[in-house]
Amino acid sequence: MTSRRSHGDVTPFLTQADNTEEEGARDQETQSSDEEEEERKDHGKETHLLTGISYKRSVVIVIILFYINLLNYMDRFTVAGVLPDIKKAFNISDSNSGLVQTVFICSYMFLAPVFGYLGDRYNRKLIMCVGISFWSLVTLLSSFVSNQYFWLFLITRGLVGVGEASYSTIAPTIIADLFLADQRTRMLSFFYFATPVGCGLGYIVGSEMTSAAGDWHWALRVTPGLGLLAMLLLIFVAEEPPRGALERKTDRPLTNTSWSSDMTALLKNPSFILSTFGFTTVAFVTGALALWGPTYLMRSRMVIYKSKPCEGGICNYDDSMIFGGITCITGILGVLTGVEISKRYRKTNPRADPLVCAVGMISSAPFLFLSLAFADTSLVATYVFIFIGETLLSLNWALVADILLYVVIPTRRSTAEALQIVMSHLLGDAGSPYLIGVISDQIQKGKPASFLIQMRSLEYALMICAFVGVIGGGFFLATALFIEKDRKKAELFSQGLLPADETDAERIVVPKRGRSTKVPVSSVLI
């Protein structure tokens, strides 16, 4: 061991004297790529031995989960893409328009803990199949609701959250059971590409279907058919990996603790709680922008160019198309950039993940503010600032998921996913679209109706997002203070060196007068 360590310390210094900097960099790059290839092969063998699933099959499973996640966000933001037509059809105010998203998020949020509990204990593949079938059916039914029954449309949108809750709490935990370390981060980053890409496709598909069919109801009839395909892929292609087998280096099943013990442990996990609050601010900002962004840009165009896009039938959805395209590109760019920066920075600082998230959130705030400030003078400048702001905002998508998976033990991950969903939606995007709508209505109250007033009211309401983003950066900075300790505890449990019940972690069993008893570790002299 000593000779290996000294060799590793001396080699870079000795070789530097005999080689140029370019040769050294090239050799290091070649060595790094060779190491990555060797790591991938070793990981594939280990995965097959412990889970019974080959590396190629594991990748296919991730692709299927990506496809389902894509449909999830497509369906969620199809409504946002055609919101002006929905508002006009049901003759509702801005605040009631915000309710369409809020009702969906509320049902999704409150049912997430139920599916989190089930996902930690029962067959995850079966749970997802049932959820996706229900979600597809309800989405299709919502497209047949008459314009006289806005309350019924709200109920159907709420029921869509049932199916999505069954999937979102479980899918990341399956990826965690198929991959480790950098492989896991890469697969999670690919999986979370579906978030921005799905959002963007939702705007694009919704607006294009509405324009082609001349009826916004057809926008809601695209994802149900694709959902049926997703269910078939899950049934016949995907496999259920054993929980935590890769981390424990054994295929023996893990023992679950009670739900109350799980919740207590999660609430005492500062890295999980603080990163969840940070992600809550992300949900607040993205939820508000996702629903109101295209509508605000449409109102800005009306002010600058004096156009009337919604007169004479279907609205003009050019801004929805552009906003959707920007969301797709910035999402991919942001996730890739965030993962790559964190991967490189992690070599010198183990707190890289929360620090990258913090920088992304804080630096996005001024660009989002400028995008609103320039909306009444230059749409080009507005789109540029939105592009930069959304890219920075997207840095944390894969990193937050990775943080959860490595600071929480395998038997609590679905419950942790569910709790994070509840907190982030309850305080985030469940209320932000409705809140923005209410503020906009209050600003308009008592003022003469005009395109300028409609744009200004929404502009002032959306400015809240910039300030919330800065608060989110503070939560991620606080996460960095605890991340190393909490990650180490989770690793020790996964290796069987620490019990799941933290009360037992500080005690050991020693004989006392022929009986077993628990005493503090500090009282035992070794």
Coordinates of C-alpha atoms in Angstrom, one line a residue:
M1 CA 0.0 0.0 0.0
T2 CA 2.9 2.4 0.9
S3 CA 4.6 1.8 -2.4
R4 CA 1.4 2.4 -4.4
R5 CA 0.8 5.7 -2.6
S6 CA 4.4 7.0 -3.1
H7 CA 4.3 6.1 -6.8
G8 CA 1.0 8.0 -7.2
D9 CA 2.5 11.0 -5.5
V10 CA 5.8 11.0 -7.4
T11 CA 4.8 10.1 -10.9
P12 CA 3.2 13.4 -12.1
F13 CA 6.3 15.3 -10.9
L14 CA 8.8 13.0 -12.6
T15 CA 7.0 12.7 -15.9
Q16 CA 6.5 16.5 -16.2
A17 CA 10.3 17.0 -16.5
D18 CA 10.5 14.7 -19.6
N19 CA 7.3 15.7 -21.5
T20 CA 5.9 19.0 -22.8
E21 CA 2.7 20.3 -21.4
E22 CA 0.7 19.3 -24.5
E23 CA 2.0 15.7 -24.3
G24 CA 1.1 15.6 -20.6
A25 CA -2.4 16.9 -21.2
R26 CA -2.9 14.5 -24.1
D27 CA -1.7 11.5 -22.1
Q28 CA -3.9 12.5 -19.2
E29 CA -6.9 12.8 -21.5
T30 CA -6.2 9.4 -23.0
Q31 CA -5.7 7.8 -19.6
S32 CA -9.0 9.4 -18.4
S33 CA -10.9 8.1 -21.3
D34 CA -9.4 4.6 -20.8
E35 CA -10.3 4.7 -17.2
E36 CA -13.9 5.7 -18.0
E37 CA -14.2 2.9 -20.5
E38 CA -12.8 0.4 -18.0
E39 CA -15.1 1.8 -15.3
R40 CA -18.1 1.3 -17.6
K41 CA -17.2 -2.3 -18.4
D42 CA -16.6 -3.1 -14.7
H43 CA -19.9 -1.4 -13.8
G44 CA -21.7 -3.5 -16.4
K45 CA -20.3 -6.7 -15.0
E46 CA -21.1 -5.7 -11.4
T47 CA -24.7 -4.6 -12.4
H48 CA -25.4 -7.9 -14.1
L49 CA -24.1 -10.0 -11.2
L50 CA -25.9 -8.1 -8.4
T51 CA -29.2 -7.1 -10.2
G52 CA -29.5 -9.8 -12.9
I53 CA -29.8 -6.9 -15.5
S54 CA -27.2 -6.3 -18.1
Y55 CA -25.7 -2.9 -18.7
K56 CA -27.3 -2.5 -22.1
R57 CA -30.7 -3.5 -20.6
S58 CA -30.2 -0.9 -17.8
V59 CA -29.6 1.8 -20.4
V60 CA -32.8 0.7 -22.3
I61 CA -34.7 1.0 -19.0
V62 CA -33.5 4.5 -18.5
I63 CA -34.5 5.5 -22.1
I64 CA -38.0 4.2 -21.4
L65 CA -38.2 6.2 -18.1
F66 CA -36.9 9.2 -20.1
Y67 CA -39.7 8.8 -22.6
I68 CA -42.4 8.6 -19.9
N69 CA -40.9 11.6 -18.1
L70 CA -41.0 13.5 -21.5
L71 CA -44.8 12.7 -21.8
N72 CA -45.3 13.7 -18.2
Y73 CA -44.1 17.3 -18.9
M74 CA -45.5 17.5 -22.4
D75 CA -49.0 16.8 -20.9
R76 CA -48.4 19.2 -18.0
F77 CA -47.5 22.2 -20.3
T78 CA -49.7 21.6 -23.2
V79 CA -52.4 23.5 -21.3
A80 CA -49.9 26.4 -20.7
G81 CA -49.2 26.5 -24.4
V82 CA -52.9 27.1 -25.3
L83 CA -53.9 29.0 -22.2
P84 CA -55.3 32.1 -24.0
D85 CA -57.7 29.9 -25.9
I86 CA -58.8 28.1 -22.7
K87 CA -59.2 31.4 -21.0
K88 CA -61.4 32.7 -23.8
A89 CA -63.4 29.4 -24.1
F90 CA -64.4 29.3 -20.4
N91 CA -64.5 33.1 -20.1
I92 CA -62.3 33.1 -17.0
S93 CA -60.0 35.7 -15.3
D94 CA -56.2 35.5 -14.8
S95 CA -56.6 34.1 -11.3
N96 CA -58.9 31.3 -12.5
S97 CA -56.5 30.6 -15.3
G98 CA -53.8 30.0 -12.8
L99 CA -56.1 27.5 -11.0
V100 CA -55.8 25.1 -14.0
Q101 CA -52.2 24.4 -13.1
T102 CA -52.7 24.8 -9.3
V103 CA -55.4 22.1 -9.1
F104 CA -53.2 19.6 -11.0
I105 CA -50.2 20.3 -8.8
C106 CA -52.2 20.0 -5.6
S107 CA -53.5 16.5 -6.4
Y108 CA -50.1 15.5 -7.7
M109 CA -48.5 16.8 -4.5
F110 CA -50.9 15.2 -1.9
L111 CA -50.8 11.8 -3.6
A112 CA -47.0 11.7 -3.9
P113 CA -46.5 10.5 -0.3
V114 CA -48.9 7.6 -0.9
F115 CA -47.0 6.4 -4.0
G116 CA -43.7 7.1 -2.2
Y117 CA -44.7 4.7 0.6
L118 CA -45.8 2.1 -1.9
G119 CA -42.7 2.5 -4.1
D120 CA -40.4 1.7 -1.2
R121 CA -42.3 -1.5 -0.4
Y122 CA -44.0 -3.0 -3.5
N123 CA -43.3 -3.6 -7.2
R124 CA -42.5 -0.3 -8.7
K125 CA -43.0 -1.4 -12.3
L126 CA -46.6 -2.4 -11.6
I127 CA -47.4 0.8 -9.7
M128 CA -46.1 2.9 -12.7
C129 CA -48.1 0.9 -15.2
V130 CA -51.4 1.5 -13.3
G131 CA -50.6 5.2 -12.8
I132 CA -49.7 5.8 -16.5
S133 CA -52.9 4.0 -17.6
F134 CA -55.1 6.2 -15.3
W135 CA -53.3 9.4 -16.3
S136 CA -53.7 8.7 -20.1
L137 CA -57.4 7.9 -19.7
V138 CA -58.2 11.1 -17.6
T139 CA -56.2 13.3 -19.9
L140 CA -58.2 12.0 -22.9
L141 CA -61.5 12.6 -21.0
S142 CA -60.6 16.2 -20.1
S143 CA -60.5 17.0 -23.8
F144 CA -64.2 16.3 -24.1
V145 CA -65.4 18.7 -21.4
S146 CA -67.8 21.3 -22.7
N147 CA -67.1 25.1 -22.4
Q148 CA -70.0 25.4 -19.9
Y149 CA -68.3 23.2 -17.3
F150 CA -65.1 24.8 -16.2
W151 CA -65.4 23.1 -12.7
L152 CA -65.4 19.7 -14.4
F153 CA -62.3 20.6 -16.5
L154 CA -60.6 21.5 -13.2
I155 CA -61.5 18.1 -11.7
T156 CA -60.2 16.2 -14.7
R157 CA -56.9 18.2 -14.6
G158 CA -56.7 17.4 -10.9
L159 CA -57.1 13.7 -11.5
V160 CA -54.2 13.8 -14.0
G161 CA -52.0 14.4 -11.0
V162 CA -52.8 10.9 -9.7
G163 CA -51.1 9.2 -12.5
E164 CA -48.1 11.5 -12.6
A165 CA -47.5 11.1 -8.8
S166 CA -47.3 7.4 -9.3
Y167 CA -44.4 7.8 -11.7
S168 CA -42.4 10.8 -10.5
T169 CA -41.7 9.4 -7.0
I170 CA -40.5 6.0 -8.3
A171 CA -38.6 6.5 -11.6
P172 CA -35.4 8.1 -10.1
T173 CA -35.1 5.4 -7.5
I174 CA -35.0 2.7 -10.2
I175 CA -32.2 4.6 -11.9
A176 CA -30.4 4.7 -8.5
D177 CA -30.6 0.9 -8.3
L178 CA -29.2 0.4 -11.7
F179 CA -26.1 2.8 -11.6
L180 CA -23.5 4.2 -9.2
A181 CA -21.3 7.2 -8.9
D182 CA -20.6 9.1 -12.1
Q183 CA -22.7 6.6 -14.1
R184 CA -25.7 7.4 -12.0
T185 CA -25.1 11.2 -12.4
R186 CA -24.9 10.8 -16.2
M187 CA -28.1 8.7 -16.4
L188 CA -30.0 11.1 -14.1
S189 CA -28.9 14.0 -16.3
F190 CA -30.2 12.2 -19.3
F191 CA -33.5 11.4 -17.5
Y192 CA -33.9 15.0 -16.5
F193 CA -33.4 16.3 -20.0
A194 CA -37.0 15.3 -20.3
T195 CA -38.1 18.1 -18.0
P196 CA -37.2 21.1 -20.2
V197 CA -37.6 19.2 -23.4
G198 CA -41.0 18.0 -22.4
C199 CA -42.1 21.5 -21.3
G200 CA -41.0 22.9 -24.7
L201 CA -42.6 20.2 -26.7
G202 CA -45.8 20.7 -24.6
Y203 CA -46.0 24.3 -25.8
I204 CA -45.1 23.4 -29.4
V205 CA -47.4 20.4 -29.8
G206 CA -50.2 22.1 -28.0
S207 CA -50.1 25.3 -30.2
E208 CA -49.5 23.3 -33.4
M209 CA -52.3 20.9 -32.8
T210 CA -54.6 23.8 -31.9
S211 CA -53.7 25.7 -35.1
A212 CA -54.0 22.6 -37.3
A213 CA -57.3 21.4 -35.9
G214 CA -58.8 24.8 -35.2
D215 CA -59.8 23.6 -31.7
W216 CA -57.7 23.6 -28.5
H217 CA -59.3 20.4 -27.3
W218 CA -57.2 18.4 -29.8
A219 CA -54.1 19.6 -28.0
L220 CA -55.0 17.3 -25.1
R221 CA -55.5 14.2 -27.3
V222 CA -51.8 13.7 -28.3
T223 CA -50.2 12.4 -25.1
P224 CA -52.9 9.7 -24.2
G225 CA -51.9 7.6 -27.2
L226 CA -48.2 8.0 -26.5
G227 CA -49.0 7.0 -22.9
L228 CA -50.4 3.7 -24.1
L229 CA -47.1 3.0 -25.8
A230 CA -45.2 3.8 -22.6
M231 CA -47.2 1.3 -20.6
L232 CA -46.5 -1.5 -23.2
L233 CA -42.7 -0.7 -23.0
L234 CA -42.8 -0.9 -19.2
I235 CA -44.6 -4.2 -19.2
F236 CA -42.6 -6.0 -21.9
V237 CA -39.2 -4.4 -21.9
A238 CA -38.4 -2.8 -18.5
E239 CA -37.3 -4.9 -15.4
E240 CA -37.5 -4.2 -11.7
P241 CA -34.0 -4.1 -10.1
P242 CA -33.5 -5.1 -6.4
R243 CA -33.4 -2.1 -4.1
G244 CA -29.9 -1.0 -3.0
A245 CA -28.1 -4.1 -4.3
L246 CA -25.3 -2.2 -6.1
E247 CA -24.5 -0.1 -3.0
R248 CA -24.6 -3.0 -0.6
K249 CA -22.6 -5.3 -3.0
T250 CA -25.2 -8.0 -2.4
D251 CA -28.5 -9.1 -3.8
R252 CA -30.0 -9.8 -0.4
P253 CA -33.2 -7.7 0.1
L254 CA -33.1 -4.7 2.4
T255 CA -35.2 -4.4 5.5
N256 CA -37.7 -1.6 5.6
T257 CA -38.2 0.6 8.7
S258 CA -41.6 2.0 9.6
W259 CA -43.0 5.0 7.8
S260 CA -42.8 7.2 10.9
S261 CA -39.1 6.2 11.3
D262 CA -38.4 7.1 7.7
M263 CA -40.1 10.5 8.0
T264 CA -38.2 11.3 11.3
A265 CA -34.9 10.4 9.7
L266 CA -35.6 12.5 6.6
L267 CA -36.6 15.5 8.6
K268 CA -33.4 15.2 10.6
N269 CA -31.3 15.1 7.4
P270 CA -30.2 18.8 6.9
S271 CA -28.8 18.2 3.3
F272 CA -32.1 16.7 2.2
I273 CA -34.3 19.4 3.8
L274 CA -32.2 22.4 2.7
S275 CA -31.8 21.1 -0.9
T276 CA -35.6 20.5 -0.9
F277 CA -36.3 24.1 0.1
G278 CA -33.8 25.2 -2.6
F279 CA -35.7 23.1 -5.2
T280 CA -38.9 24.5 -3.9
T281 CA -37.8 28.0 -5.1
V282 CA -36.9 26.4 -8.5
A283 CA -40.4 25.0 -8.7
F284 CA -41.9 28.4 -7.8
V285 CA -40.0 30.2 -10.5
T286 CA -40.4 27.6 -13.2
G287 CA -44.1 27.0 -12.4
A288 CA -44.9 30.7 -12.7
L289 CA -42.8 31.2 -15.9
A290 CA -44.1 28.0 -17.5
L291 CA -47.8 28.9 -17.2
W292 CA -47.5 32.7 -17.7
G293 CA -44.4 33.1 -19.9
P294 CA -46.1 32.6 -23.3
T295 CA -49.2 34.7 -22.3
Y296 CA -46.9 37.5 -21.1
L297 CA -44.9 37.5 -24.3
M298 CA -48.1 37.5 -26.3
R299 CA -49.3 40.6 -24.4
S300 CA -45.9 42.2 -24.9
R301 CA -46.2 41.7 -28.7
M302 CA -49.7 43.3 -28.6
V303 CA -48.2 46.4 -26.9
I304 CA -45.1 46.7 -29.2
Y305 CA -46.7 45.9 -32.5
K306 CA -50.3 46.9 -31.7
S307 CA -51.5 43.4 -32.8
K308 CA -54.7 41.6 -31.8
P309 CA -53.7 37.9 -31.9
C310 CA -56.9 36.4 -30.4
E311 CA -59.5 38.1 -32.5
G312 CA -61.3 36.1 -35.2
G313 CA -60.9 32.6 -33.8
I314 CA -57.8 30.8 -32.7
C315 CA -55.0 32.8 -31.1
N316 CA -51.6 33.3 -32.8
Y317 CA -49.2 31.1 -30.9
D318 CA -45.8 32.2 -32.4
D319 CA -44.6 33.2 -29.0
S320 CA -45.6 29.9 -27.5
M321 CA -43.6 28.2 -30.3
I322 CA -40.5 30.4 -29.6
F323 CA -40.8 30.0 -25.8
G324 CA -41.1 26.3 -26.2
G325 CA -38.0 26.1 -28.4
I326 CA -36.0 28.2 -26.0
T327 CA -37.2 26.0 -23.1
C328 CA -36.0 22.8 -24.9
I329 CA -32.6 24.2 -25.8
T330 CA -31.9 26.0 -22.5
G331 CA -32.9 22.9 -20.6
I332 CA -30.6 20.6 -22.4
L333 CA -27.8 23.1 -22.3
G334 CA -28.3 23.9 -18.6
V335 CA -28.5 20.3 -17.5
L336 CA -25.4 19.3 -19.5
T337 CA -23.5 22.3 -18.2
G338 CA -24.5 21.8 -14.6
V339 CA -23.5 18.2 -14.6
E340 CA -20.1 18.8 -16.4
I341 CA -19.2 21.7 -14.1
S342 CA -20.1 19.8 -11.0
K343 CA -18.2 16.7 -12.2
R344 CA -15.0 18.7 -12.7
Y345 CA -15.4 20.8 -9.6
R346 CA -16.1 17.7 -7.5
K347 CA -12.5 16.6 -8.0
T348 CA -11.3 19.5 -5.8
N349 CA -14.4 20.2 -3.7
P350 CA -16.8 17.5 -2.5
R351 CA -19.5 20.2 -2.0
A352 CA -19.6 21.0 -5.7
D353 CA -23.2 19.9 -6.3
P354 CA -25.0 22.4 -4.0
L355 CA -22.5 25.2 -4.8
V356 CA -23.2 24.8 -8.6
C357 CA -27.0 24.9 -7.8
A358 CA -26.5 28.0 -5.7
V359 CA -24.5 29.9 -8.4
G360 CA -27.1 29.0 -11.0
M361 CA -30.1 30.2 -9.0
I362 CA -28.5 33.5 -7.9
S363 CA -27.1 34.4 -11.3
S364 CA -30.4 33.6 -13.1
A365 CA -32.3 36.2 -11.1
P366 CA -30.9 39.4 -12.8
F367 CA -31.5 38.0 -16.3
L368 CA -35.1 37.0 -15.5
F369 CA -35.6 40.6 -14.1
L370 CA -34.1 42.1 -17.3
S371 CA -36.3 39.9 -19.5
L372 CA -39.3 41.6 -17.9
A373 CA -37.9 45.1 -17.9
F374 CA -37.2 45.0 -21.7
A375 CA -40.5 43.3 -22.7
D376 CA -42.3 46.6 -23.7
T377 CA -39.4 47.9 -25.9
S378 CA -37.7 44.9 -27.5
L379 CA -38.9 41.3 -27.8
V380 CA -35.5 40.2 -29.1
A381 CA -33.7 41.4 -25.9
T382 CA -36.4 39.8 -23.8
Y383 CA -35.9 36.4 -25.5
V384 CA -32.1 36.7 -25.1
F385 CA -32.4 37.4 -21.4
I386 CA -35.0 34.6 -21.0
F387 CA -32.5 32.2 -22.8
I388 CA -29.7 33.1 -20.4
G389 CA -31.9 33.1 -17.3
E390 CA -33.5 29.7 -18.1
T391 CA -30.1 28.1 -18.9
L392 CA -28.8 29.1 -15.5
L393 CA -32.0 28.0 -13.8
S394 CA -31.6 24.6 -15.4
L395 CA -28.1 23.9 -14.0
N396 CA -29.6 22.2 -10.9
W397 CA -32.2 19.7 -12.4
A398 CA -30.0 16.6 -12.3
L399 CA -27.9 17.8 -9.4
V400 CA -30.8 18.1 -7.0
A401 CA -31.9 14.6 -7.8
D402 CA -28.4 13.2 -7.4
I403 CA -28.1 15.0 -4.0
L404 CA -31.2 13.3 -2.8
L405 CA -30.1 9.9 -3.9
Y406 CA -26.7 10.0 -2.2
V407 CA -27.8 11.5 1.1
V408 CA -30.8 9.2 1.6
I409 CA -30.5 5.4 2.2
P410 CA -32.0 3.1 -0.5
T411 CA -35.1 2.0 1.6
R412 CA -36.2 5.6 2.0
R413 CA -35.6 7.1 -1.4
S414 CA -39.2 6.9 -2.8
T415 CA -40.5 8.4 0.4
A416 CA -37.8 11.1 0.2
E417 CA -38.8 11.8 -3.5
A418 CA -42.5 12.0 -2.4
L419 CA -41.7 14.4 0.5
Q420 CA -39.6 16.6 -1.8
I421 CA -42.5 16.7 -4.3
V422 CA -44.9 17.7 -1.5
M423 CA -42.7 20.4 -0.1
S424 CA -41.6 21.8 -3.5
H425 CA -45.1 21.9 -4.9
L426 CA -46.9 23.0 -1.8
L427 CA -44.7 26.0 -1.4
G428 CA -43.6 26.2 -5.0
D429 CA -45.5 25.7 -8.3
A430 CA -48.9 24.7 -6.6
G431 CA -49.4 28.3 -5.6
S432 CA -47.1 30.4 -7.8
P433 CA -49.3 30.4 -11.0
Y434 CA -52.4 31.2 -9.0
L435 CA -50.5 33.9 -7.0
I436 CA -49.2 35.6 -10.2
G437 CA -52.8 35.6 -11.6
V438 CA -54.3 37.1 -8.4
I439 CA -51.6 39.8 -8.2
S440 CA -52.2 40.6 -11.9
D441 CA -55.9 40.9 -11.4
Q442 CA -55.5 43.2 -8.4
I443 CA -53.2 45.5 -10.3
Q444 CA -55.7 45.7 -13.1
K445 CA -58.6 46.4 -10.8
G446 CA -60.1 49.8 -11.2
K447 CA -58.0 50.7 -14.2
P448 CA -59.2 51.1 -17.8
A449 CA -58.9 48.0 -19.9
S450 CA -55.9 48.1 -22.3
F451 CA -53.2 45.9 -23.7
L452 CA -50.6 48.0 -21.8
I453 CA -52.3 47.5 -18.4
Q454 CA -52.7 43.8 -19.0
M455 CA -49.0 43.5 -19.8
R456 CA -47.8 45.7 -17.0
S457 CA -49.9 43.9 -14.4
L458 CA -48.4 40.5 -15.4
E459 CA -44.9 42.0 -15.6
Y460 CA -45.0 43.3 -12.0
A461 CA -46.5 40.0 -10.7
L462 CA -43.7 38.0 -12.4
M463 CA -40.9 40.1 -10.9
I464 CA -41.4 38.1 -7.7
C465 CA -39.6 35.2 -9.4
A466 CA -36.3 37.0 -9.5
F467 CA -36.3 37.6 -5.8
V468 CA -37.4 34.0 -5.0
G469 CA -34.5 32.8 -7.1
V470 CA -32.0 34.6 -4.9
I471 CA -33.6 33.0 -1.8
G472 CA -33.2 29.6 -3.4
G473 CA -29.5 30.2 -3.9
G474 CA -29.2 30.8 -0.2
F475 CA -30.8 27.4 0.6
F476 CA -28.3 25.7 -1.7
L477 CA -25.4 27.5 0.0
A478 CA -26.6 26.2 3.3
T479 CA -26.9 22.7 1.9
A480 CA -23.1 22.8 1.2
L481 CA -22.4 23.1 4.9
F482 CA -23.9 19.6 5.6
I483 CA -23.5 17.6 2.4
E484 CA -20.3 15.8 3.2
K485 CA -21.5 14.5 6.6
D486 CA -24.9 13.3 5.4
R487 CA -23.4 11.6 2.3
K488 CA -20.9 9.7 4.5
K489 CA -23.7 8.5 6.8
A490 CA -25.7 7.2 3.8
E491 CA -22.7 5.4 2.4
L492 CA -21.9 3.7 5.7
F493 CA -25.5 2.4 5.9
S494 CA -25.4 1.1 2.3
Q495 CA -22.2 -0.8 3.2
G496 CA -23.8 -2.3 6.3
L497 CA -21.7 -0.4 8.7
L498 CA -24.5 1.8 10.2
P499 CA -28.0 0.8 11.2
A500 CA -31.0 2.4 9.6
D501 CA -32.3 3.5 13.0
E502 CA -30.2 6.5 14.1
T503 CA -30.9 5.8 17.7
D504 CA -29.0 2.5 17.4
A505 CA -26.2 4.2 15.5
E506 CA -24.8 5.6 18.7
R507 CA -25.2 2.5 20.9
I508 CA -23.7 -1.0 20.9
V509 CA -24.7 -4.2 22.7
V510 CA -22.4 -5.5 25.4
P511 CA -23.0 -8.2 28.0
K512 CA -24.1 -7.1 31.5
R513 CA -24.7 -9.8 34.1
G514 CA -25.6 -12.4 31.5
R515 CA -28.0 -10.1 29.6
S516 CA -27.7 -7.9 26.5
T517 CA -28.1 -4.2 27.1
K518 CA -27.4 -1.0 25.1
V519 CA -24.9 1.5 26.4
P520 CA -23.4 4.6 24.7
V521 CA -20.3 4.0 22.6
S522 CA -18.5 6.8 24.5
S523 CA -18.7 4.8 27.7
V524 CA -16.9 1.8 26.2
L525 CA -13.0 1.8 26.3
I526 CA -11.5 0.1 23.3

